Backbone as a ProteinNet text record, in pm:
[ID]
protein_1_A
[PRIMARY]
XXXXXXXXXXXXXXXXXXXXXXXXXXXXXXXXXXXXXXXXXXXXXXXXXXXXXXXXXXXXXXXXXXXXXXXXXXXXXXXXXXXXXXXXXXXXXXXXXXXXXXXXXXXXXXXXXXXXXXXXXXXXXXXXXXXXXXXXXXXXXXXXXXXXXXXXXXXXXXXXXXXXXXXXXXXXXXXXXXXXXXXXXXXXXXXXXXXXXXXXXXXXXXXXXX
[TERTIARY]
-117.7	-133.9	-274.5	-334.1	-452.6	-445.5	-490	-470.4	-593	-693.8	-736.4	-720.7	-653.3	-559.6	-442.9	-364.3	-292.8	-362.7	-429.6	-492.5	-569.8	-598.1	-638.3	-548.8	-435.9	-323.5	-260.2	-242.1	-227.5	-288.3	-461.4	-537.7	-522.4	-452.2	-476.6	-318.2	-248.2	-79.4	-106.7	-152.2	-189.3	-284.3	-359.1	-485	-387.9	-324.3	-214.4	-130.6	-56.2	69	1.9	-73.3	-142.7	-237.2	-289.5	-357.2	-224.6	-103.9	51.7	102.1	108.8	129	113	-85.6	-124.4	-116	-116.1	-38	58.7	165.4	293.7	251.2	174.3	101.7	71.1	-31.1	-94.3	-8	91.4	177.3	255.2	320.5	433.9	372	238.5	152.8	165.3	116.9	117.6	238.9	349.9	524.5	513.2	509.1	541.4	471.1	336.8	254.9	291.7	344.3	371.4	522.1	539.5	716.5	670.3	638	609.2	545.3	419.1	423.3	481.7	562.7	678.3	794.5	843.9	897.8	849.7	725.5	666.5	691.8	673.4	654.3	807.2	900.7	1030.8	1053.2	1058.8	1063.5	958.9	880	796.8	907.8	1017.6	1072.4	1214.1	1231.4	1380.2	1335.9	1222.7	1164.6	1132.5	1064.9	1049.9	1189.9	1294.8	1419.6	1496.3	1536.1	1564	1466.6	1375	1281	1319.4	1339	1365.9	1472.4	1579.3	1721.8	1694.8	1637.2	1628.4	1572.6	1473.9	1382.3	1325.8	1467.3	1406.3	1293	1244.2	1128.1	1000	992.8	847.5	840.4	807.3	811.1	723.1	655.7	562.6	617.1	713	827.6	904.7	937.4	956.5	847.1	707.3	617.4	591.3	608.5	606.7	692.8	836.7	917.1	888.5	819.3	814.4	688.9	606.7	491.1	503.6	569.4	645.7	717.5	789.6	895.7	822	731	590.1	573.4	494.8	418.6	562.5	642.4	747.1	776.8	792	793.9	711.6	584	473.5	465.3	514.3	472.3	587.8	712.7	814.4	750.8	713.7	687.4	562.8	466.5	350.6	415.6	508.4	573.2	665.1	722.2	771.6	710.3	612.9	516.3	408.9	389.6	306	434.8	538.3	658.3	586.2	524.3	428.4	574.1	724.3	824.8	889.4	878.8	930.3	797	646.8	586.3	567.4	618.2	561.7	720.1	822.9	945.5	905.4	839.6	787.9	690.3	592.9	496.3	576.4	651.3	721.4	832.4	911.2	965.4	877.7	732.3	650.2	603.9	586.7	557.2	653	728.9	863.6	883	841	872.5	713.3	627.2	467	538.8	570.6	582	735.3	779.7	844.5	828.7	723.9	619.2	541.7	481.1	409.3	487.6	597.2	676.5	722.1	740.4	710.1	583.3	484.8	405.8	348	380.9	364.1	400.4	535.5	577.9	502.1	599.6	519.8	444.7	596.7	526.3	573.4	510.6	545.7	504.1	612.4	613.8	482	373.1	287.9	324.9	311.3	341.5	459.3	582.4	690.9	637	561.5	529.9	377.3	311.2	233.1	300.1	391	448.2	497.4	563.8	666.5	554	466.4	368.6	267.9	245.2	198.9	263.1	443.6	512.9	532.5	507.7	520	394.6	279.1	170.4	212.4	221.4	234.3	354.2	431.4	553.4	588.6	449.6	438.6	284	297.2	171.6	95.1	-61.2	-168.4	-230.9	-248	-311.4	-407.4	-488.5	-643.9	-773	-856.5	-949.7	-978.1	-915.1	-879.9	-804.2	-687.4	-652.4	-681.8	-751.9	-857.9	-918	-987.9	-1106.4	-1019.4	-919.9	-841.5	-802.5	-757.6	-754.8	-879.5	-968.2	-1073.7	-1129.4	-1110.2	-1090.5	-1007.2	-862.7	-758.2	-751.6	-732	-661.6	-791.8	-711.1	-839	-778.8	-731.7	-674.7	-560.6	-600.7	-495.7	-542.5	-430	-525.8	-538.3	-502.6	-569.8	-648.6	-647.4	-698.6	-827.5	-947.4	-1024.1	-1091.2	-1127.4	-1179.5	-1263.5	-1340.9	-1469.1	-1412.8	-1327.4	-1283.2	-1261.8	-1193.2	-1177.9	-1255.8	-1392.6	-1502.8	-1548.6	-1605.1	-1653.2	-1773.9	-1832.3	-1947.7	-1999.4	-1993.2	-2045.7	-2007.4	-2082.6	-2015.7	-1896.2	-1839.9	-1681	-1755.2	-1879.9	-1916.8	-1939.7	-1969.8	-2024.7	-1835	-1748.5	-1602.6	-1516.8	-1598	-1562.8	-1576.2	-1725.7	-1783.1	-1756	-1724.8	-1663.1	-1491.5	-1412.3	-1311.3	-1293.1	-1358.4	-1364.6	-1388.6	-1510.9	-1571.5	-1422.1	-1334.3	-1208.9	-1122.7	-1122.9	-1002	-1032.4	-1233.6	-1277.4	-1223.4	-1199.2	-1153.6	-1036.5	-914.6	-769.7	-795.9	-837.3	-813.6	-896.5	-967.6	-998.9	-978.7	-907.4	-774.1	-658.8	-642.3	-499.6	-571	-650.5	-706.7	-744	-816.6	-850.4	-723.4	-596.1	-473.1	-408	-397.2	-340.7	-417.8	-553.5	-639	-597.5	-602.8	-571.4	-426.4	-337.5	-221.6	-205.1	-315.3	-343.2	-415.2	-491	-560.7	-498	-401.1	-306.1	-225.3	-153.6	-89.2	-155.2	-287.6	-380.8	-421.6	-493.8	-488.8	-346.8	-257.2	-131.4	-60.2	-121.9	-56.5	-159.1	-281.2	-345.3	-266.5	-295.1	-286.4	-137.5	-51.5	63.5	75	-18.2	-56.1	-80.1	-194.2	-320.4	-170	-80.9	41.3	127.4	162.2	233.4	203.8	41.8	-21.8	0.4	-9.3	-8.4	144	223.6	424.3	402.1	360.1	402.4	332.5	233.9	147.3	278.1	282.4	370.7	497.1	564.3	672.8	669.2	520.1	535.9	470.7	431.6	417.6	544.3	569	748.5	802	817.5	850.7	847.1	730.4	671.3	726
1640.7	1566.1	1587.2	1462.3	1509.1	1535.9	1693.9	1746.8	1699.2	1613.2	1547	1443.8	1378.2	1251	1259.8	1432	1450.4	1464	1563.9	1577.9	1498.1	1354.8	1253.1	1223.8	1191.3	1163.8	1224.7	1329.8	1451	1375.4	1378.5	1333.6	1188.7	1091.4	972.8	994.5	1061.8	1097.5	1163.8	1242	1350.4	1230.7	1159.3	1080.2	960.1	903.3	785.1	804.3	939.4	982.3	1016.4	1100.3	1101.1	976.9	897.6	722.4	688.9	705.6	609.7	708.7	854.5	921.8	868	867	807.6	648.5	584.4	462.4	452.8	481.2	525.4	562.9	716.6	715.6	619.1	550.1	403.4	317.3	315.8	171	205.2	348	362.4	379	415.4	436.2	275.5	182.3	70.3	-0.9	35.2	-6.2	56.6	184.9	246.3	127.1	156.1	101.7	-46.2	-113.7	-241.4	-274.6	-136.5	-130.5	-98.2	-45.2	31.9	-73.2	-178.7	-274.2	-424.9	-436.9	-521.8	-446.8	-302.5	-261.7	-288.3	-262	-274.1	-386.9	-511.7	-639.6	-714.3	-669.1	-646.5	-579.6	-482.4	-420.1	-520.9	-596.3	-701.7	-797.6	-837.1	-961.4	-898	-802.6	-743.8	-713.5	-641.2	-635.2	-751.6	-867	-986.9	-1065.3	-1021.3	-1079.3	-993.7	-915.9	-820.1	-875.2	-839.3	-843	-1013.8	-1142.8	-1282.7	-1263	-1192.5	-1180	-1109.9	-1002.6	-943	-1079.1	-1101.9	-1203.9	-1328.8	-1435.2	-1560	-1633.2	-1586.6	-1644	-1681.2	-1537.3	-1529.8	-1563.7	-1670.9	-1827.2	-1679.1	-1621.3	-1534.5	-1497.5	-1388.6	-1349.7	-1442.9	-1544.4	-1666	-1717.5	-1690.1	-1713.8	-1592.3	-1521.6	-1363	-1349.3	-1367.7	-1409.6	-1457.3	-1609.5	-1711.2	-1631	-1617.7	-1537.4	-1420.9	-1348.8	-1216.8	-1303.1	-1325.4	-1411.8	-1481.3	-1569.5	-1603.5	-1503.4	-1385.5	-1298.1	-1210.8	-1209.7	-1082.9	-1213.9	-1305.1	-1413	-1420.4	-1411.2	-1424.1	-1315.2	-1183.7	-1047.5	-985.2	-1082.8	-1068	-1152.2	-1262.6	-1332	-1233.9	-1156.9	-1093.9	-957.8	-911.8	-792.9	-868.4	-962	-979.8	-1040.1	-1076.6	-1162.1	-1021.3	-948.3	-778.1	-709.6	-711.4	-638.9	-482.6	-413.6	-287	-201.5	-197.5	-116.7	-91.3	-208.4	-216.8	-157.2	-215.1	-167.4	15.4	69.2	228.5	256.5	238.2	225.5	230.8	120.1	130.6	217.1	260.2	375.8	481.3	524.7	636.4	653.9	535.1	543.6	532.7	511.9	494.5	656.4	677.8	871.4	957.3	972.9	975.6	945.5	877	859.4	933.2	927.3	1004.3	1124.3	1155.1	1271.6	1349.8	1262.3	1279.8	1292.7	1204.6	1197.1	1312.8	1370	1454.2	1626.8	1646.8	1744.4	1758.1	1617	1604.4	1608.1	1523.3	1604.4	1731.4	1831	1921.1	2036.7	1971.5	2105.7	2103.7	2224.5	2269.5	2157.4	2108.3	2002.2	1883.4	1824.8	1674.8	1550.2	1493.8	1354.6	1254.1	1273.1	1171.6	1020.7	988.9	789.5	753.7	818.9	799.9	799.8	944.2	905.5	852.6	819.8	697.9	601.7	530.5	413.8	395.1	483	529.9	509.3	580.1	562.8	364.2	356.2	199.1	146	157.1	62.1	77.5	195.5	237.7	192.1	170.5	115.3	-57.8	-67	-223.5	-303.6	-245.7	-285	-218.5	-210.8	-89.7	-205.3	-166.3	-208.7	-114.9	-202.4	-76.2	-46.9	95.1	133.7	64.8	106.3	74.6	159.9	138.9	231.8	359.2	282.6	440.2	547.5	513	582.3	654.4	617.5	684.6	788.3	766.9	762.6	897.1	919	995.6	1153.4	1086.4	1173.5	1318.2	1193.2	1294.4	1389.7	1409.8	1430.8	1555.1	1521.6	1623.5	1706.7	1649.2	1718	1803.8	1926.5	1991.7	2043.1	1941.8	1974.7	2083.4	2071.8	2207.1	2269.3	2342.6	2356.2	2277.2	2157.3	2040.2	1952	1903	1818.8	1921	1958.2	2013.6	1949.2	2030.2	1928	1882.7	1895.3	1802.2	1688.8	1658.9	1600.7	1472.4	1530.8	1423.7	1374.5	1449	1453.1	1375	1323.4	1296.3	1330.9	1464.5	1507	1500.5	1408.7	1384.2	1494.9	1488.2	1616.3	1542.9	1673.6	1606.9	1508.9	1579.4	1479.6	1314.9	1315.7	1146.4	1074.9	1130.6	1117.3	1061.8	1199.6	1193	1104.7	1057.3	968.6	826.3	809.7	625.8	682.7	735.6	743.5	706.9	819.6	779.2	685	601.1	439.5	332.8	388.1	323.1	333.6	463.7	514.8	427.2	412	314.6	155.9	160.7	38.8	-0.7	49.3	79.8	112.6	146.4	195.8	89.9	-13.5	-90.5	-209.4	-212.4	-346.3	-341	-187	-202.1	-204.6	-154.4	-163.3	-332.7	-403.2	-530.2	-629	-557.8	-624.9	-621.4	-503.2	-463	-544	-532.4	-599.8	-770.9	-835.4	-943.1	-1010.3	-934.4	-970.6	-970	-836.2	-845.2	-1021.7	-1033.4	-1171.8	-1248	-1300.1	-1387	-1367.4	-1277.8	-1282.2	-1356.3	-1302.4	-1346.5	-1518.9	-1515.8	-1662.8	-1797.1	-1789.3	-1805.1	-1860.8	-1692.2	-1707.8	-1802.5	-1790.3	-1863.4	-2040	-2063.8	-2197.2	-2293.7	-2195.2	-2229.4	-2263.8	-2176.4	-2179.4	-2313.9	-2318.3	-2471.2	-2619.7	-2587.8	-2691.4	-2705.8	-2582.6	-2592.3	-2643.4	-2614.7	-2651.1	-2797.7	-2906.1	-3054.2	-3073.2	-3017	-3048.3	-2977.3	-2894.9	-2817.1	-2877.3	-2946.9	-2990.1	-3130.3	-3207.8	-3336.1	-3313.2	-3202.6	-3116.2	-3151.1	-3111.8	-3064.3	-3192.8	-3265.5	-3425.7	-3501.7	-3472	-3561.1	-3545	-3327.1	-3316.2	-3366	-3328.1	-3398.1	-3557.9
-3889.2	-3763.7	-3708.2	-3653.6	-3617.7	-3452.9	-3432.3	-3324.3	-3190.7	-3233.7	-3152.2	-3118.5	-3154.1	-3141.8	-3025.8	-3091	-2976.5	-2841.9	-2865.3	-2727	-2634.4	-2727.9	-2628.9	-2531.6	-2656.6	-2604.4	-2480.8	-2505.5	-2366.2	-2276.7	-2292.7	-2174.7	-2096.1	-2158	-2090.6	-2046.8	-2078.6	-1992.7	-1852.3	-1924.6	-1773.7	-1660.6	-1723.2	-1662.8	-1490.4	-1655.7	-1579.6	-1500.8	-1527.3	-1481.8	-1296.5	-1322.1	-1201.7	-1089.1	-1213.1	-1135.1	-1036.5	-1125.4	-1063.6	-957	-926.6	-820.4	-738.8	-755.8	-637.2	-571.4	-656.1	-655	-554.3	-579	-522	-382.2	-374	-199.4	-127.9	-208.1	-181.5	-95.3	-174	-146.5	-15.3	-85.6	48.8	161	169.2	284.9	356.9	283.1	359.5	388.7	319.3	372	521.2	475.8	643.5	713.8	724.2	794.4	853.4	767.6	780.7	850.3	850.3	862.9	1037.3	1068.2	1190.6	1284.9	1222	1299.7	1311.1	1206	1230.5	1323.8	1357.1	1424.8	1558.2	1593.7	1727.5	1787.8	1696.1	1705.9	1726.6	1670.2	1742	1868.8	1878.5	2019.7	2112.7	2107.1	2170	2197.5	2103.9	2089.3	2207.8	2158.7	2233.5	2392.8	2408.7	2583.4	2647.3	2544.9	2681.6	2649.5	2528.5	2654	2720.5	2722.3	2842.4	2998.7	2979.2	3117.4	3160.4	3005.3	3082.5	3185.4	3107.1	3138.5	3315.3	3370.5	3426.8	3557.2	3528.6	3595.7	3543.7	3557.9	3481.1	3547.8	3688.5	3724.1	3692	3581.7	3557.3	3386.4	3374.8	3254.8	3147.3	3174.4	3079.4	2984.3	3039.8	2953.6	2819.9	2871.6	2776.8	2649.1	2720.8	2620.3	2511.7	2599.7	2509.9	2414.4	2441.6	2312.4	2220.5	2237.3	2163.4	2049.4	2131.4	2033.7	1931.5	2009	1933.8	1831.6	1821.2	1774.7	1623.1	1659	1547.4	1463.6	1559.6	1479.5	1341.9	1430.3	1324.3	1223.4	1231	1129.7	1003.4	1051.5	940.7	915.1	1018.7	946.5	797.7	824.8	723.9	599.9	636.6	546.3	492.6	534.2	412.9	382.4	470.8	355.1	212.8	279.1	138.6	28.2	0.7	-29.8	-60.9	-46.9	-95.8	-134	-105.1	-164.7	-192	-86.1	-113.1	-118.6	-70.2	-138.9	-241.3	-310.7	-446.7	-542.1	-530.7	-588.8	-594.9	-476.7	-496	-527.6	-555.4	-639.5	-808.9	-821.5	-962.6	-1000.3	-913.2	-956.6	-965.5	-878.1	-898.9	-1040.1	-1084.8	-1186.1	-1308.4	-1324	-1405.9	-1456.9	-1307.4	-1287.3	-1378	-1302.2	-1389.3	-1552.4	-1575.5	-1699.3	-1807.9	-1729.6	-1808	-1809.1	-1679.5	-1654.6	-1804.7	-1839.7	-1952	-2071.1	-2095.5	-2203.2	-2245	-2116	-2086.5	-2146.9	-2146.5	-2201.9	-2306.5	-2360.9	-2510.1	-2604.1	-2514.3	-2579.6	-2583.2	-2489.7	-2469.6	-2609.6	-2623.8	-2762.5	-2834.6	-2930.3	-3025.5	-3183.2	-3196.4	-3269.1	-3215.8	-3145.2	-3106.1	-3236.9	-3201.9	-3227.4	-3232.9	-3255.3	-3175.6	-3188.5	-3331.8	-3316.1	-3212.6	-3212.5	-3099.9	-2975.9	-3019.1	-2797.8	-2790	-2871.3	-2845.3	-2811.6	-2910.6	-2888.3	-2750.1	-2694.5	-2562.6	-2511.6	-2481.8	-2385.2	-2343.4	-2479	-2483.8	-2406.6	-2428.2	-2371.7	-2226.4	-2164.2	-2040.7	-1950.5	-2042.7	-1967.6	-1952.5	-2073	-2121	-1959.4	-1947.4	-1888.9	-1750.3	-1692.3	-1543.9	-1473.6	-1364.3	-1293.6	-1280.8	-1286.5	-1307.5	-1189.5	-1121.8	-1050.8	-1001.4	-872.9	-831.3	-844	-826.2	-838.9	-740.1	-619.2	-546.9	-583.9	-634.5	-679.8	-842.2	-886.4	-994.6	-906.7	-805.7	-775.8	-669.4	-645.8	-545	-660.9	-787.8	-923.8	-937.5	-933.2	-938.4	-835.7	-729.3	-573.3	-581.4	-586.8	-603.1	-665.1	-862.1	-933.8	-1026.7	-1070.3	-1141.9	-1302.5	-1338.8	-1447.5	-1500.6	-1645.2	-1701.9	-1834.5	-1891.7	-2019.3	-2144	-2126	-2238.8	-2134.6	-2028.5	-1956.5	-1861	-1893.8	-1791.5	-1668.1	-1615.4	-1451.2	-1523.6	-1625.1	-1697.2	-1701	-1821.3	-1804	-1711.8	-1650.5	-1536.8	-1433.4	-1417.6	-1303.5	-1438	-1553	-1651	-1658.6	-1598.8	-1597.1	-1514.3	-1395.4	-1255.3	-1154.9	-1049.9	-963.8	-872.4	-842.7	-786.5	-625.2	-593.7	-434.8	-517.2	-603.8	-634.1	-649.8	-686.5	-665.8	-573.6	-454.9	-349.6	-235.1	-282.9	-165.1	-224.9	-347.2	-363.7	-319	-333.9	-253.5	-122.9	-53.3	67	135	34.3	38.8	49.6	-26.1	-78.7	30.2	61.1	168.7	309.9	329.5	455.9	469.5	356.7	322.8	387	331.6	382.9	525.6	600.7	700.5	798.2	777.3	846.9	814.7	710.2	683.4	781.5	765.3	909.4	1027.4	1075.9	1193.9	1225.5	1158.3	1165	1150.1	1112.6	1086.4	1234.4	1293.4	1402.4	1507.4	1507.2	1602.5	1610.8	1453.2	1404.7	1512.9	1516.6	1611.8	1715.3	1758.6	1922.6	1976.2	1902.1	1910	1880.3	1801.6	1784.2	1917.4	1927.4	2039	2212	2207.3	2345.3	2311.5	2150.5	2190.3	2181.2	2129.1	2151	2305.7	2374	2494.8	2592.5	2515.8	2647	2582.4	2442.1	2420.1	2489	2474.7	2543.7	2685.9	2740.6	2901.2	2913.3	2839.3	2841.3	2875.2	2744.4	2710.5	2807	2856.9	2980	3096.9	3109.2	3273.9	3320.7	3229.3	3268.7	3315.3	3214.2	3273	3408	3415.2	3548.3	3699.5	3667.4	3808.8	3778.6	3687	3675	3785.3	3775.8	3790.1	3976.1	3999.5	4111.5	4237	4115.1	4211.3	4216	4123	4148.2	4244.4	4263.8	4357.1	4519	4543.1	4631.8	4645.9
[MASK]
++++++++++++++++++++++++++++++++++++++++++++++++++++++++++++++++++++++++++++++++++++++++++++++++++++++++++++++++++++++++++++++++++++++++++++++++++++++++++++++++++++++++++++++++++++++++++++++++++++++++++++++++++

């Protein structure tokens, strides 16, 4: 058997198994995330009817619904449509399964063509990571004794690693911020446009009266 063959092998198990961990972080990070402000955005929908119910005077409340109401709409429609729960479901059963690989090849005499094959098919038939999470690999993990931090730093120092990560991580974090902001503004211009729609019925309203 050629024992550098295995030990590539080793290396791109150990490599992947860990890309899909983080994967998995990745994703479920943005379920919550997405979960939490579709939650909010409900509790928006459930307080302005309570407060209608309380005081049907004040028409606001009514618009506030209606808007809320929009937003948790389209916000269902892009979770399901990113399906970011099912995907960190599959990283994790992907994990899971390297991570199986990974103990086989570990013995004394492993199998290699089997758990090559096993492995091909586990890439072949799994979704592939991002580069953050590569890029998070090298950051974290410091190897073992077939996989060295060389290895995995590929000779670079762990700061040149660190700082496209973080480049990555800036990323994520002002997608939700610009997402969150994104609804605040939907919500304000919304409410004014409705205002605008309403204002002509309501003066109409009040010449009739008259």
């Amino acid at each position: 058997m050629n024992e550098e063959a295995v030990k590539r092998l080793k290396k791109d198990i150990y490599m992947t198994k860990y890309c899909r961990i983080n994967a998995y972080k990745r994703t479920k990070s943005w379920d919550s995330f997405l979960q939490c402000v579709l939650f909010v955005s409900n509790i928006g929908v459930i307080a302005g009817s309570i407060l209608s119910l309380i005081n049907k005077s004040i028409e606001a409340y009514s618009y506030a619904i209606l808007i809320a109401s929009i937003i948790t709409f389209a916000l269902s429609l892009f979770i399901s449509t990113k399906n970011f729960y099912s995907q960190s479901c599959e990283f994790k059963r992907t994990f899971n399964e390297l991570e199986r690989l990974e103990k086989l090849a570990n013995d004394d005499n492993p199998n290699y063509e089997l758990i090559r094959k096993q492995y091909d098919e586990v890439i072949r038939f799994s979704s592939n990571h991002e580069q953050q999470d590569l890029y998070r690999l090298k950051v974290e993990y410091f190897g073992n004794d077939i996989v060295t931090g060389n290895d995995i730093l590929e000779g670079k120092d762990k700061k040149y690693w660190d700082k496209l990560y973080k480049k990555e991580l800036a990323k994520d974090v002002l997608i939700k911020i610009g997402l969150s902001l994104g609804i605040y503004l939907v919500f304000i211009f919304f409410s004014f446009i409705i205002s605008l729609i309403i204002k002509p019925f309501k003066r109409n309203e009040k010449g009739a009266s008259k």
